[in-house]
CSV table of N, CA, C and O in Angstrom, one decimal:
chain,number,residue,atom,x,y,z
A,4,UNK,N,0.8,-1.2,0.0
A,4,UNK,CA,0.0,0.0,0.0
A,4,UNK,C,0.9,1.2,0.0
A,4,UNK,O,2.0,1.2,0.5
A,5,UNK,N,0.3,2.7,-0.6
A,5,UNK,CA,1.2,3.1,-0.7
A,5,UNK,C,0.1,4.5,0.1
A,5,UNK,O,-1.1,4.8,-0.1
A,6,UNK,N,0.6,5.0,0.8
A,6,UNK,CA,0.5,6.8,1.6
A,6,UNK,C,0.9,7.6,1.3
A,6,UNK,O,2.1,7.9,1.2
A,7,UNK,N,-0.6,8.5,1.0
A,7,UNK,CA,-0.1,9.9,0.7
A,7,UNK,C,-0.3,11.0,1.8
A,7,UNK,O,-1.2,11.0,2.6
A,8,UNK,N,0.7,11.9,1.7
A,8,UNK,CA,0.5,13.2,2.8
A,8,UNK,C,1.1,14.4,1.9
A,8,UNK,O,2.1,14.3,1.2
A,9,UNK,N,0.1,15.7,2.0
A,9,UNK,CA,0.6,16.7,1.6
A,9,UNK,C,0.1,17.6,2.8
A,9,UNK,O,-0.7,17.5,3.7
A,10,UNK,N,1.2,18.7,2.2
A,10,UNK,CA,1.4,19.7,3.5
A,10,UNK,C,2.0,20.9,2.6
A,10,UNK,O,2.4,20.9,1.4
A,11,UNK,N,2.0,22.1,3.6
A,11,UNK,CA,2.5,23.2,2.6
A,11,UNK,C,1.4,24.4,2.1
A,11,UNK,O,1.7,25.4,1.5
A,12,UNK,N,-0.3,23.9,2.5
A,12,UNK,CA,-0.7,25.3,2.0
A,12,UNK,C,-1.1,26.0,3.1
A,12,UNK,O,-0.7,25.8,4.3
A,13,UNK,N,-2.2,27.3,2.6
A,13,UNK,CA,-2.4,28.3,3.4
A,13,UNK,C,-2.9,29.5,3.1
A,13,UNK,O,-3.3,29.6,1.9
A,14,UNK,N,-2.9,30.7,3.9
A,14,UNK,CA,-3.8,31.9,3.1
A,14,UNK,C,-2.5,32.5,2.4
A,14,UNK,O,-1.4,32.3,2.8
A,15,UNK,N,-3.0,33.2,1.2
A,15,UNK,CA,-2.0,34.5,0.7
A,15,UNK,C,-2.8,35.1,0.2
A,15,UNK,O,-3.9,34.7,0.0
A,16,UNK,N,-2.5,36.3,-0.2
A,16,UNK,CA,-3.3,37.3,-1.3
A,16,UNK,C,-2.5,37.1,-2.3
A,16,UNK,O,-1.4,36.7,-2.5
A,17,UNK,N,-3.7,37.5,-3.0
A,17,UNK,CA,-3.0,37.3,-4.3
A,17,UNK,C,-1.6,37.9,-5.4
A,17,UNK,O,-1.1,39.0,-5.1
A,18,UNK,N,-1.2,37.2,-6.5
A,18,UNK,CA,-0.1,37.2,-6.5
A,18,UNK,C,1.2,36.7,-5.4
A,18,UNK,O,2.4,36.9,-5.5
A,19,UNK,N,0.6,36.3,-4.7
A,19,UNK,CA,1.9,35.5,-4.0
A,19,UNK,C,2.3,33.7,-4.4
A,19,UNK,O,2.0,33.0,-5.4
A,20,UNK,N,2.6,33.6,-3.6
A,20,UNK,CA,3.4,31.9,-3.9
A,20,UNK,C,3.6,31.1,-2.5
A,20,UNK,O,4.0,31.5,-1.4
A,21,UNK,N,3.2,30.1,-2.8
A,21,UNK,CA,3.0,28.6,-1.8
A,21,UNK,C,3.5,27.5,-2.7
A,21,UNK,O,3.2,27.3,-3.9
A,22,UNK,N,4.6,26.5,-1.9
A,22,UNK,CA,4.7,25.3,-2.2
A,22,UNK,C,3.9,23.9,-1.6
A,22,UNK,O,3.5,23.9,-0.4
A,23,UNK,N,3.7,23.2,-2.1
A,23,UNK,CA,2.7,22.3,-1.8
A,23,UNK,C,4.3,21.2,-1.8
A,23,UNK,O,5.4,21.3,-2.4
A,24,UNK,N,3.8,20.3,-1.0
A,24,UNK,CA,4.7,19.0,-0.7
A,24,UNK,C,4.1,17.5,-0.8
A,24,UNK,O,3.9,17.2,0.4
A,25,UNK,N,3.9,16.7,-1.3
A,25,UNK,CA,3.4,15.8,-1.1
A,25,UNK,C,4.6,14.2,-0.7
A,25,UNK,O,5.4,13.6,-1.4
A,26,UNK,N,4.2,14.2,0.6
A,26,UNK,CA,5.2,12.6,1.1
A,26,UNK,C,4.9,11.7,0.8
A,26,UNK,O,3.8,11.5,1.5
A,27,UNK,N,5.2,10.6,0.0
A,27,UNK,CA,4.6,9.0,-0.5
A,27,UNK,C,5.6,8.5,0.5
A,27,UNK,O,6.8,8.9,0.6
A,28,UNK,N,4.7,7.3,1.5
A,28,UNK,CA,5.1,6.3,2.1
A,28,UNK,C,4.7,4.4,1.3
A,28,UNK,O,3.6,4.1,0.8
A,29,UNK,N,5.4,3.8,1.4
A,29,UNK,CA,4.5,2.6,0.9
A,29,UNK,C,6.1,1.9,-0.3
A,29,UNK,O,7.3,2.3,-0.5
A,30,UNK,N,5.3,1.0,-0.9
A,30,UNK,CA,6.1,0.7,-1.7
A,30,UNK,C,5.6,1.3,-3.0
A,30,UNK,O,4.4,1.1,-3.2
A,31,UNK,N,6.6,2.5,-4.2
A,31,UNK,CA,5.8,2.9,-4.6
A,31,UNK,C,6.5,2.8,-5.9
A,31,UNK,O,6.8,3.8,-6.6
A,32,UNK,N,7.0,1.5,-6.0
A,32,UNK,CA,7.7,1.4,-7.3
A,32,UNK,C,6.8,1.2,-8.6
A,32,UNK,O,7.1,1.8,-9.6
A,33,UNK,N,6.4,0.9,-8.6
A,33,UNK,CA,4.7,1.1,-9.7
A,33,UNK,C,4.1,2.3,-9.6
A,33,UNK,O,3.1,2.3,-10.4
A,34,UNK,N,4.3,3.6,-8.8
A,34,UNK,CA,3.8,4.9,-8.6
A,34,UNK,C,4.4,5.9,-9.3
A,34,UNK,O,4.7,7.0,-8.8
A,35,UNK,N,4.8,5.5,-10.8
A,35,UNK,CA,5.7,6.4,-11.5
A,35,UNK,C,4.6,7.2,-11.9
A,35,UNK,O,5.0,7.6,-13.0
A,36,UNK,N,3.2,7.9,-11.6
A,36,UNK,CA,2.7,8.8,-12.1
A,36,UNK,C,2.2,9.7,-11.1
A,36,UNK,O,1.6,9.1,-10.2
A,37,UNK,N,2.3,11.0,-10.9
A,37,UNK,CA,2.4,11.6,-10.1
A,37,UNK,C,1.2,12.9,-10.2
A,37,UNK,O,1.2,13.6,-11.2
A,38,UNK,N,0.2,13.1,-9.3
A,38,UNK,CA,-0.6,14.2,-9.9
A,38,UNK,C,-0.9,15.5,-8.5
A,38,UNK,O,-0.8,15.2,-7.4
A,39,UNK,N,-1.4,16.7,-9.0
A,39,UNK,CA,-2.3,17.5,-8.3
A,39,UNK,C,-3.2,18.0,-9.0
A,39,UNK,O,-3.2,18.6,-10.0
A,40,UNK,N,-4.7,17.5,-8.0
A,40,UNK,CA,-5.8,18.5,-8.3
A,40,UNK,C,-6.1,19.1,-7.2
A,40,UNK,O,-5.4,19.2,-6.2
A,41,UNK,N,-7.2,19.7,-7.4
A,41,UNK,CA,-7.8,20.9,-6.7
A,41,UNK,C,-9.5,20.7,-6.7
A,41,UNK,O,-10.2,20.3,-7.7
A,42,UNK,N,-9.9,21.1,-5.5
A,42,UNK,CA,-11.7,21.4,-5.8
A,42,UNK,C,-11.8,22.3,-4.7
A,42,UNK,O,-11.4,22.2,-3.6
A,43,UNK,N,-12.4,23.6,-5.5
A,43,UNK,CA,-13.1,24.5,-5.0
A,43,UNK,C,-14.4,24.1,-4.0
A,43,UNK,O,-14.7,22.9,-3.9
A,44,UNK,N,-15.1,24.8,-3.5
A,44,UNK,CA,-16.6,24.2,-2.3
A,44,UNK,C,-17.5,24.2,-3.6
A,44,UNK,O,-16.9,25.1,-4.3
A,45,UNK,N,-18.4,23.8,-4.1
A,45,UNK,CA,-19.1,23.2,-5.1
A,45,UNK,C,-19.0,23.4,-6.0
A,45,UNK,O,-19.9,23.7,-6.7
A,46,UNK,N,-17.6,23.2,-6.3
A,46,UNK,CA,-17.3,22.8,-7.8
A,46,UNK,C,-16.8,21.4,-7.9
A,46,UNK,O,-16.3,20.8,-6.9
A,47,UNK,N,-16.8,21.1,-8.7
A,47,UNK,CA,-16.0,19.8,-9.4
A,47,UNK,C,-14.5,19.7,-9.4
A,47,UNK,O,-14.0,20.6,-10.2
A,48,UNK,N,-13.7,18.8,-8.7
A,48,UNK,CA,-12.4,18.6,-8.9
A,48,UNK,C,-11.9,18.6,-10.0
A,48,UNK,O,-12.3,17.8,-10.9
A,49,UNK,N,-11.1,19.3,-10.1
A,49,UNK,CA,-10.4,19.0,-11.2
A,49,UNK,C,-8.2,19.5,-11.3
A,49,UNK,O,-7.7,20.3,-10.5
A,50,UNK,N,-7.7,18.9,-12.1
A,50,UNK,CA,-6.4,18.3,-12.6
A,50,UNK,C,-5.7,19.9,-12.5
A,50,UNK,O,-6.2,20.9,-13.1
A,51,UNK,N,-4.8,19.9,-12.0
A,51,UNK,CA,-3.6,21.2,-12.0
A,51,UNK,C,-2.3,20.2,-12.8
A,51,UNK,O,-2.2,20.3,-14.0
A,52,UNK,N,-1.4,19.6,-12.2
A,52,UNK,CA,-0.1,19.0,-12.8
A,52,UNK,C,-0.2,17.6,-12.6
A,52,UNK,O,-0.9,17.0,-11.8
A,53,UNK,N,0.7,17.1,-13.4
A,53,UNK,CA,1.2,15.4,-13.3
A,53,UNK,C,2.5,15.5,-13.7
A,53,UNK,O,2.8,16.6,-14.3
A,54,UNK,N,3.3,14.3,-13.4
A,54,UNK,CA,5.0,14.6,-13.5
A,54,UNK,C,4.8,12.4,-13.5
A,54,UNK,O,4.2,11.6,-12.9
A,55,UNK,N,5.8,12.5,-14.6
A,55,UNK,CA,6.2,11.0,-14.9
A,55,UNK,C,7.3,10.9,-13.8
A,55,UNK,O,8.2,11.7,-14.0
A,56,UNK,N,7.4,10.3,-13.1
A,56,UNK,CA,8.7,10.3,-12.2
A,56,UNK,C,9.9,10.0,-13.0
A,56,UNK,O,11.1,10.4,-12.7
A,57,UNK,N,9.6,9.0,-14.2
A,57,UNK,CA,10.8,8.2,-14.5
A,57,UNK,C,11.6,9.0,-15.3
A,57,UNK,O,12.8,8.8,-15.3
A,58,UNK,N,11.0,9.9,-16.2
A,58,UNK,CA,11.6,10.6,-17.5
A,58,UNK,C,11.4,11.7,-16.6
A,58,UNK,O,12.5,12.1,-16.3
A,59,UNK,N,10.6,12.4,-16.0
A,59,UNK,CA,10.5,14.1,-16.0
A,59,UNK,C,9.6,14.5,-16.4
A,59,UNK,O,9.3,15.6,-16.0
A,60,UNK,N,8.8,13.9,-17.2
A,60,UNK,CA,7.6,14.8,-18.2
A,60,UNK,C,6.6,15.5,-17.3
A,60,UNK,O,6.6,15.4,-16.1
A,61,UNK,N,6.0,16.0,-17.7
A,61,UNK,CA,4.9,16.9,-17.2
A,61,UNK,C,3.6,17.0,-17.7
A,61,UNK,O,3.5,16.3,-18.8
A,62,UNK,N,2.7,17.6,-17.3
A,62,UNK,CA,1.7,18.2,-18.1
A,62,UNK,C,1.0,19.3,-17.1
A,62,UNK,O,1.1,19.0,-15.9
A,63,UNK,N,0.3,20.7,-17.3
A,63,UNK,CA,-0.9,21.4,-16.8
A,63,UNK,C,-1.8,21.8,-17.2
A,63,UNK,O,-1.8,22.5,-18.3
A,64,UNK,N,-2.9,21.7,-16.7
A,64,UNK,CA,-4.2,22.2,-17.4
A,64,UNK,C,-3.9,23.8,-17.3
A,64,UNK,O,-3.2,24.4,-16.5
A,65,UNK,N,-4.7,24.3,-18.4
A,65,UNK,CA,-4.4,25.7,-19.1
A,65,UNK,C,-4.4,26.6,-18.3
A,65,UNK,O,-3.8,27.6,-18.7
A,66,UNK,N,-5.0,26.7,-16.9
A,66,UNK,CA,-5.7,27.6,-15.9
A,66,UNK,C,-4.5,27.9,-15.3
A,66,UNK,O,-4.4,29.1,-14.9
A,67,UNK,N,-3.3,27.0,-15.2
A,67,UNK,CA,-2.1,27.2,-14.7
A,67,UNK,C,-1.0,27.4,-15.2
A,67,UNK,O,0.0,28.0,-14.6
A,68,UNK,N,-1.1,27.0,-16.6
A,68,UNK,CA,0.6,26.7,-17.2
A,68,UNK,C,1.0,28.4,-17.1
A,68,UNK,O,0.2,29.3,-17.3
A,69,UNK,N,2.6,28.5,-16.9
A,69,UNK,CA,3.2,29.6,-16.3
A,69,UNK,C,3.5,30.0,-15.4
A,69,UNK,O,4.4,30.8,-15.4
A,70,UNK,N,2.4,29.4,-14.0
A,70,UNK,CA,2.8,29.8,-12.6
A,70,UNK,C,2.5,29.0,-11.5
A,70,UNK,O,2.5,29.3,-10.3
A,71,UNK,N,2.0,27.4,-12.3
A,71,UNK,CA,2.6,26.6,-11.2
A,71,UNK,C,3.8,25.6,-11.8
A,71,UNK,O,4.1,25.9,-13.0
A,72,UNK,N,4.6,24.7,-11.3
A,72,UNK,CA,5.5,23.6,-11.6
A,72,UNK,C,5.5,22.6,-10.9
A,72,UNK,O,5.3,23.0,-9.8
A,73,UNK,N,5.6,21.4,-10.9
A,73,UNK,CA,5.2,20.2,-10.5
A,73,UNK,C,6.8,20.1,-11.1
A,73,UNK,O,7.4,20.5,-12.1
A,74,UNK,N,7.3,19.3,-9.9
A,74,UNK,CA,8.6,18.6,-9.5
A,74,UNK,C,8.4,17.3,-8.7
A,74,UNK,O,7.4,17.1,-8.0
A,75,UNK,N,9.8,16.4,-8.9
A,75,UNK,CA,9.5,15.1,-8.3
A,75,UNK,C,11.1,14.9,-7.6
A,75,UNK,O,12.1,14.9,-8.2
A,76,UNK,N,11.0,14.6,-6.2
A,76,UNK,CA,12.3,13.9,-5.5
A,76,UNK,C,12.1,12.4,-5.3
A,76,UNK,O,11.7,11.9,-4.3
A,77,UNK,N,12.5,11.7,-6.4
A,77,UNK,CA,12.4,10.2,-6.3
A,77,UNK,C,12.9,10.0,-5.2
A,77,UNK,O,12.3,9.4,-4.3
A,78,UNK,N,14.8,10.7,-4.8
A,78,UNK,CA,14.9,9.5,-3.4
A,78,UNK,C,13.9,9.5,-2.0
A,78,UNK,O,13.7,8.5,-1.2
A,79,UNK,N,13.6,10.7,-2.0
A,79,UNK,CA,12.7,11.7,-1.2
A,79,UNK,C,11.4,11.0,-1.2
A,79,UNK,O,10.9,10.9,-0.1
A,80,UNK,N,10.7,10.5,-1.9
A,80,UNK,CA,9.0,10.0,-2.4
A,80,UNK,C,8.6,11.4,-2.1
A,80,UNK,O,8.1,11.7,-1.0
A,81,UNK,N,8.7,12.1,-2.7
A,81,UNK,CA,8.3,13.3,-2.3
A,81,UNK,C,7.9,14.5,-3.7
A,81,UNK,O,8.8,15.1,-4.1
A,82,UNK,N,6.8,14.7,-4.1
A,82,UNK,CA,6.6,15.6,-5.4
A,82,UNK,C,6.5,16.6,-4.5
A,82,UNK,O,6.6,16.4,-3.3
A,83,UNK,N,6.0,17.9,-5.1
A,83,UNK,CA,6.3,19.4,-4.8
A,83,UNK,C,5.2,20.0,-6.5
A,83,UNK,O,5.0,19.7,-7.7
A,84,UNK,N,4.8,21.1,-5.3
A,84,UNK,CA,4.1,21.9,-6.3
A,84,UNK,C,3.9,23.6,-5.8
A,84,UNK,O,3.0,24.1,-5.1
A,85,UNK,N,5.0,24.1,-6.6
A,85,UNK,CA,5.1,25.2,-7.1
A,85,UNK,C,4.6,26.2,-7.3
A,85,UNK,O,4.8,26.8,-8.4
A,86,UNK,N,3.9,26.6,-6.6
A,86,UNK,CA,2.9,28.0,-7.1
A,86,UNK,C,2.8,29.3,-6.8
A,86,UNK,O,2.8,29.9,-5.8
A,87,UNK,N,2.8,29.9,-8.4
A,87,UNK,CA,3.3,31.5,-8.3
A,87,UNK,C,2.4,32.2,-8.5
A,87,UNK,O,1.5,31.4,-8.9
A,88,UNK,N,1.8,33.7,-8.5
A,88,UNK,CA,1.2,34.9,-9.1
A,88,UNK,C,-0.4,34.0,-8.8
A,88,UNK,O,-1.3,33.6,-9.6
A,89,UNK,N,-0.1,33.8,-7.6
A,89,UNK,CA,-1.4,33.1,-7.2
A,89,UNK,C,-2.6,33.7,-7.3
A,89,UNK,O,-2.7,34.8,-6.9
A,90,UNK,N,-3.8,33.0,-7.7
A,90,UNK,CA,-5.2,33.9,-7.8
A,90,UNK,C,-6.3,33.8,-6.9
A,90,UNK,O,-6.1,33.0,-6.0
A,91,UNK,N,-7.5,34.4,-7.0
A,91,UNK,CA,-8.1,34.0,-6.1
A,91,UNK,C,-9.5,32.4,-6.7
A,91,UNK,O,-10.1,31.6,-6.1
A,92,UNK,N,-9.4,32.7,-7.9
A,92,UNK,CA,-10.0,31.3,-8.6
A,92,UNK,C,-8.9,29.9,-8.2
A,92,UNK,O,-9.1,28.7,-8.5
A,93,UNK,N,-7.7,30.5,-7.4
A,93,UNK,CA,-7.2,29.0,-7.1
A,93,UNK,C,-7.6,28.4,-6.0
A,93,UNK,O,-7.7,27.2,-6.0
A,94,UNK,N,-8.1,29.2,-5.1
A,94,UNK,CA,-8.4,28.6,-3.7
A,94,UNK,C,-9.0,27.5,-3.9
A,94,UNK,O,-9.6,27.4,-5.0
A,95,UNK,N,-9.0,26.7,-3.3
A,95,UNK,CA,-9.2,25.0,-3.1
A,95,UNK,C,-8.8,24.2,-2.3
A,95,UNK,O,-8.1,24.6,-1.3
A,96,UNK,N,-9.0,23.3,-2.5
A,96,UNK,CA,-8.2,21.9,-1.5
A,96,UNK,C,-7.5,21.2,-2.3
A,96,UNK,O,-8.1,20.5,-3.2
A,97,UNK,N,-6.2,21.2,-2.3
A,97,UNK,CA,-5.4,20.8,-2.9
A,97,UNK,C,-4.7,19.0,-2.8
A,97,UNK,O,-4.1,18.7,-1.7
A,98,UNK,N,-4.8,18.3,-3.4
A,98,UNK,CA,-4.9,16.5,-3.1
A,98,UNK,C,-3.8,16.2,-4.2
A,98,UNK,O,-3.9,16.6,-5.3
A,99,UNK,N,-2.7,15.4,-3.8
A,99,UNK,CA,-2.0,14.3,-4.2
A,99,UNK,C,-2.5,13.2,-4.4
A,99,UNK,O,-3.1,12.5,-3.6
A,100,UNK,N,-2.1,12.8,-6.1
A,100,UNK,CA,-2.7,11.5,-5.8
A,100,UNK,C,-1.3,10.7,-7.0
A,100,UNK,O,-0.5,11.2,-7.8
A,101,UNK,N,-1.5,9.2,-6.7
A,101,UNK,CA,-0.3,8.5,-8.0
A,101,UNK,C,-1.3,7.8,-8.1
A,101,UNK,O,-2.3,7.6,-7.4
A,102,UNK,N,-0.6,6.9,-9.6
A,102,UNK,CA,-1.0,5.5,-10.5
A,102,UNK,C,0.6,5.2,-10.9
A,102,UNK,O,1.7,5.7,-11.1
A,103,UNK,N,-0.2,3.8,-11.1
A,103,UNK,CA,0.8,3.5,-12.2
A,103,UNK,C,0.8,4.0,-13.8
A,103,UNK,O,-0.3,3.5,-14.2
A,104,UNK,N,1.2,4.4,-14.6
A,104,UNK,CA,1.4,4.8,-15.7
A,104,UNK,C,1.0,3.6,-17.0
A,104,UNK,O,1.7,2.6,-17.1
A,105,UNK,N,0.0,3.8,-17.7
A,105,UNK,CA,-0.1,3.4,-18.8
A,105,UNK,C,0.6,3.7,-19.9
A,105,UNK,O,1.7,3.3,-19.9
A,106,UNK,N,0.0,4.5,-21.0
A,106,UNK,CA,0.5,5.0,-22.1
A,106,UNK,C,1.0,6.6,-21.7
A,106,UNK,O,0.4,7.5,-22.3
A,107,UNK,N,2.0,6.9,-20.6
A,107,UNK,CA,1.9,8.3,-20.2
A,107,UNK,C,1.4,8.3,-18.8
A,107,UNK,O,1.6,7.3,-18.1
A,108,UNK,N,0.6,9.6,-18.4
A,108,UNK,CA,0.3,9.4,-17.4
A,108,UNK,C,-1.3,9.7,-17.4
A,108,UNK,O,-2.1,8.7,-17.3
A,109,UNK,N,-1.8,11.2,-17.6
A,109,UNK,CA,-2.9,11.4,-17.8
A,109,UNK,C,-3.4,11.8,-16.6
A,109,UNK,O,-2.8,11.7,-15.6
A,110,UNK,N,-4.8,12.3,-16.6
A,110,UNK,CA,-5.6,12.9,-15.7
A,110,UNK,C,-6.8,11.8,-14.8
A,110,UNK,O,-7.4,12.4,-13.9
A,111,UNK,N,-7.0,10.7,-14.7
A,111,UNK,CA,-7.7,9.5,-14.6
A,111,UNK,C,-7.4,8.0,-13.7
A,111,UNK,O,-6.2,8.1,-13.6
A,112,UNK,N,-7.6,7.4,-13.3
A,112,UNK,CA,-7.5,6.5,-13.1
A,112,UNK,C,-6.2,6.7,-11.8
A,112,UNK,O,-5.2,6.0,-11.8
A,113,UNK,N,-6.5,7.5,-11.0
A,113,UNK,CA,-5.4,7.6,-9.8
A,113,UNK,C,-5.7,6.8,-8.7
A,113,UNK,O,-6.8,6.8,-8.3
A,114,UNK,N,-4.9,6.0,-8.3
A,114,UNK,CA,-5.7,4.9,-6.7
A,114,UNK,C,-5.5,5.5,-5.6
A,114,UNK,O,-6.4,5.5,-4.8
A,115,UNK,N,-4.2,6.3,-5.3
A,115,UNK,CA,-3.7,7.1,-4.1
A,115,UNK,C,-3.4,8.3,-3.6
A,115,UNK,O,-2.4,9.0,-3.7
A,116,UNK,N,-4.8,8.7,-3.0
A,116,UNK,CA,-5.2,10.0,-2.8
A,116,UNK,C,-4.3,10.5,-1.1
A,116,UNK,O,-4.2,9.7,-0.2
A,117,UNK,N,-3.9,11.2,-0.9
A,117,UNK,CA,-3.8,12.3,0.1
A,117,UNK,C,-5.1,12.6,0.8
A,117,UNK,O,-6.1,12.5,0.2
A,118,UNK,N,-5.1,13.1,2.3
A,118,UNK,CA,-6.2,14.0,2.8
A,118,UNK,C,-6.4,15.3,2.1
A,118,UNK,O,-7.4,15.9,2.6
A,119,UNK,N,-5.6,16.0,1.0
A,119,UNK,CA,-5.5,17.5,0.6
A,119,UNK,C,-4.9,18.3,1.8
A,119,UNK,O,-4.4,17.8,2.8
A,120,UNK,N,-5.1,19.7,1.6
A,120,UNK,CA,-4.4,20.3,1.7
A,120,UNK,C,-4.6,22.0,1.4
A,120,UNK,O,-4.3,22.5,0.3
A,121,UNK,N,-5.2,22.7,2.5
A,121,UNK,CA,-6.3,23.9,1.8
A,121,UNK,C,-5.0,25.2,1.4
A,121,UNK,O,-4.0,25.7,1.9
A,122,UNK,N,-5.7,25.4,-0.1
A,122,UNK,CA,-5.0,26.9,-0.5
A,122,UNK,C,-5.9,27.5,-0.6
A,122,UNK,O,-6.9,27.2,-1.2
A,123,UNK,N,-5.8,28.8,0.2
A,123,UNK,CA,-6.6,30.3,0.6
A,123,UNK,C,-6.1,31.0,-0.3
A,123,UNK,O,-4.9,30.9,-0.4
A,124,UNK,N,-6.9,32.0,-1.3
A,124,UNK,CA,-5.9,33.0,-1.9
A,124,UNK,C,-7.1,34.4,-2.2
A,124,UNK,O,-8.1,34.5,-2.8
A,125,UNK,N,-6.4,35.3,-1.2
A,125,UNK,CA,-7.3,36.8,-1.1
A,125,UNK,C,-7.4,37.5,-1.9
A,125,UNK,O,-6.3,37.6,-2.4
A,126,UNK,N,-8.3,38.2,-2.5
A,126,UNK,CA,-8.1,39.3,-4.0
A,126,UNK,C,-7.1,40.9,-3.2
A,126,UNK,O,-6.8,41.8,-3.9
């Protein structure tokens, strides 16, 4: 089994910056796909970054690309998420989650979620 814990948010106003941390416990050699989403209070969760552990690759949905980054410390089990010129449409609950990797990685099919992790962001 594999555990997730993220830690690292909080209030800011906007245009500021928060890193998010997420710690994988477990055996997580099949957890080469790495993600963060977000859900706002009645909205629908949805996908900020994923990171391939093995190669590096990445992806962001459009809302972000530019001012967040999604990084991965293999020895660490530990990804990181980067976030700059923060808005106030970011606030949310921010969740780690991995899979194992199919064709890539993709937005779907994740088994190992985190409790989240709240981002506050003030206009």
């Amino acid at each position: 089994q594999v555990q997730v814990a993220e830690s690292g948010g909080g209030s800011v106003q906007a245009g500021g910056s928060l890193r998010l941390s997420c710690v994988a416990s477990g055996d997580v050699t099949e957890r080469r796909c790495w993600a963060w989403f977000r859900q706002a209070p009645g909205k629908e969760r949805e996908g900020v970054a994923w990171i391939y552990s093995s190669d590096g690759s990445t992806a962001y949905f459009d809302s972000v690309k530019g001012r967040f980054t999604i990084s991965r410390d293999n020895a660490k089990n530990t990804t990181y998420l980067q976030m700059n010129d923060l808005k106030p449409e970011d606030t949310g609950m921010y969740f780690c989650a991995a899979r194992p990797p199919k064709i890539g990685c993709g937005w779907s099919l994740y088994r190992d979620w985190g409790q989240g992790t709240q981002v506050t962001v003030s206009s």
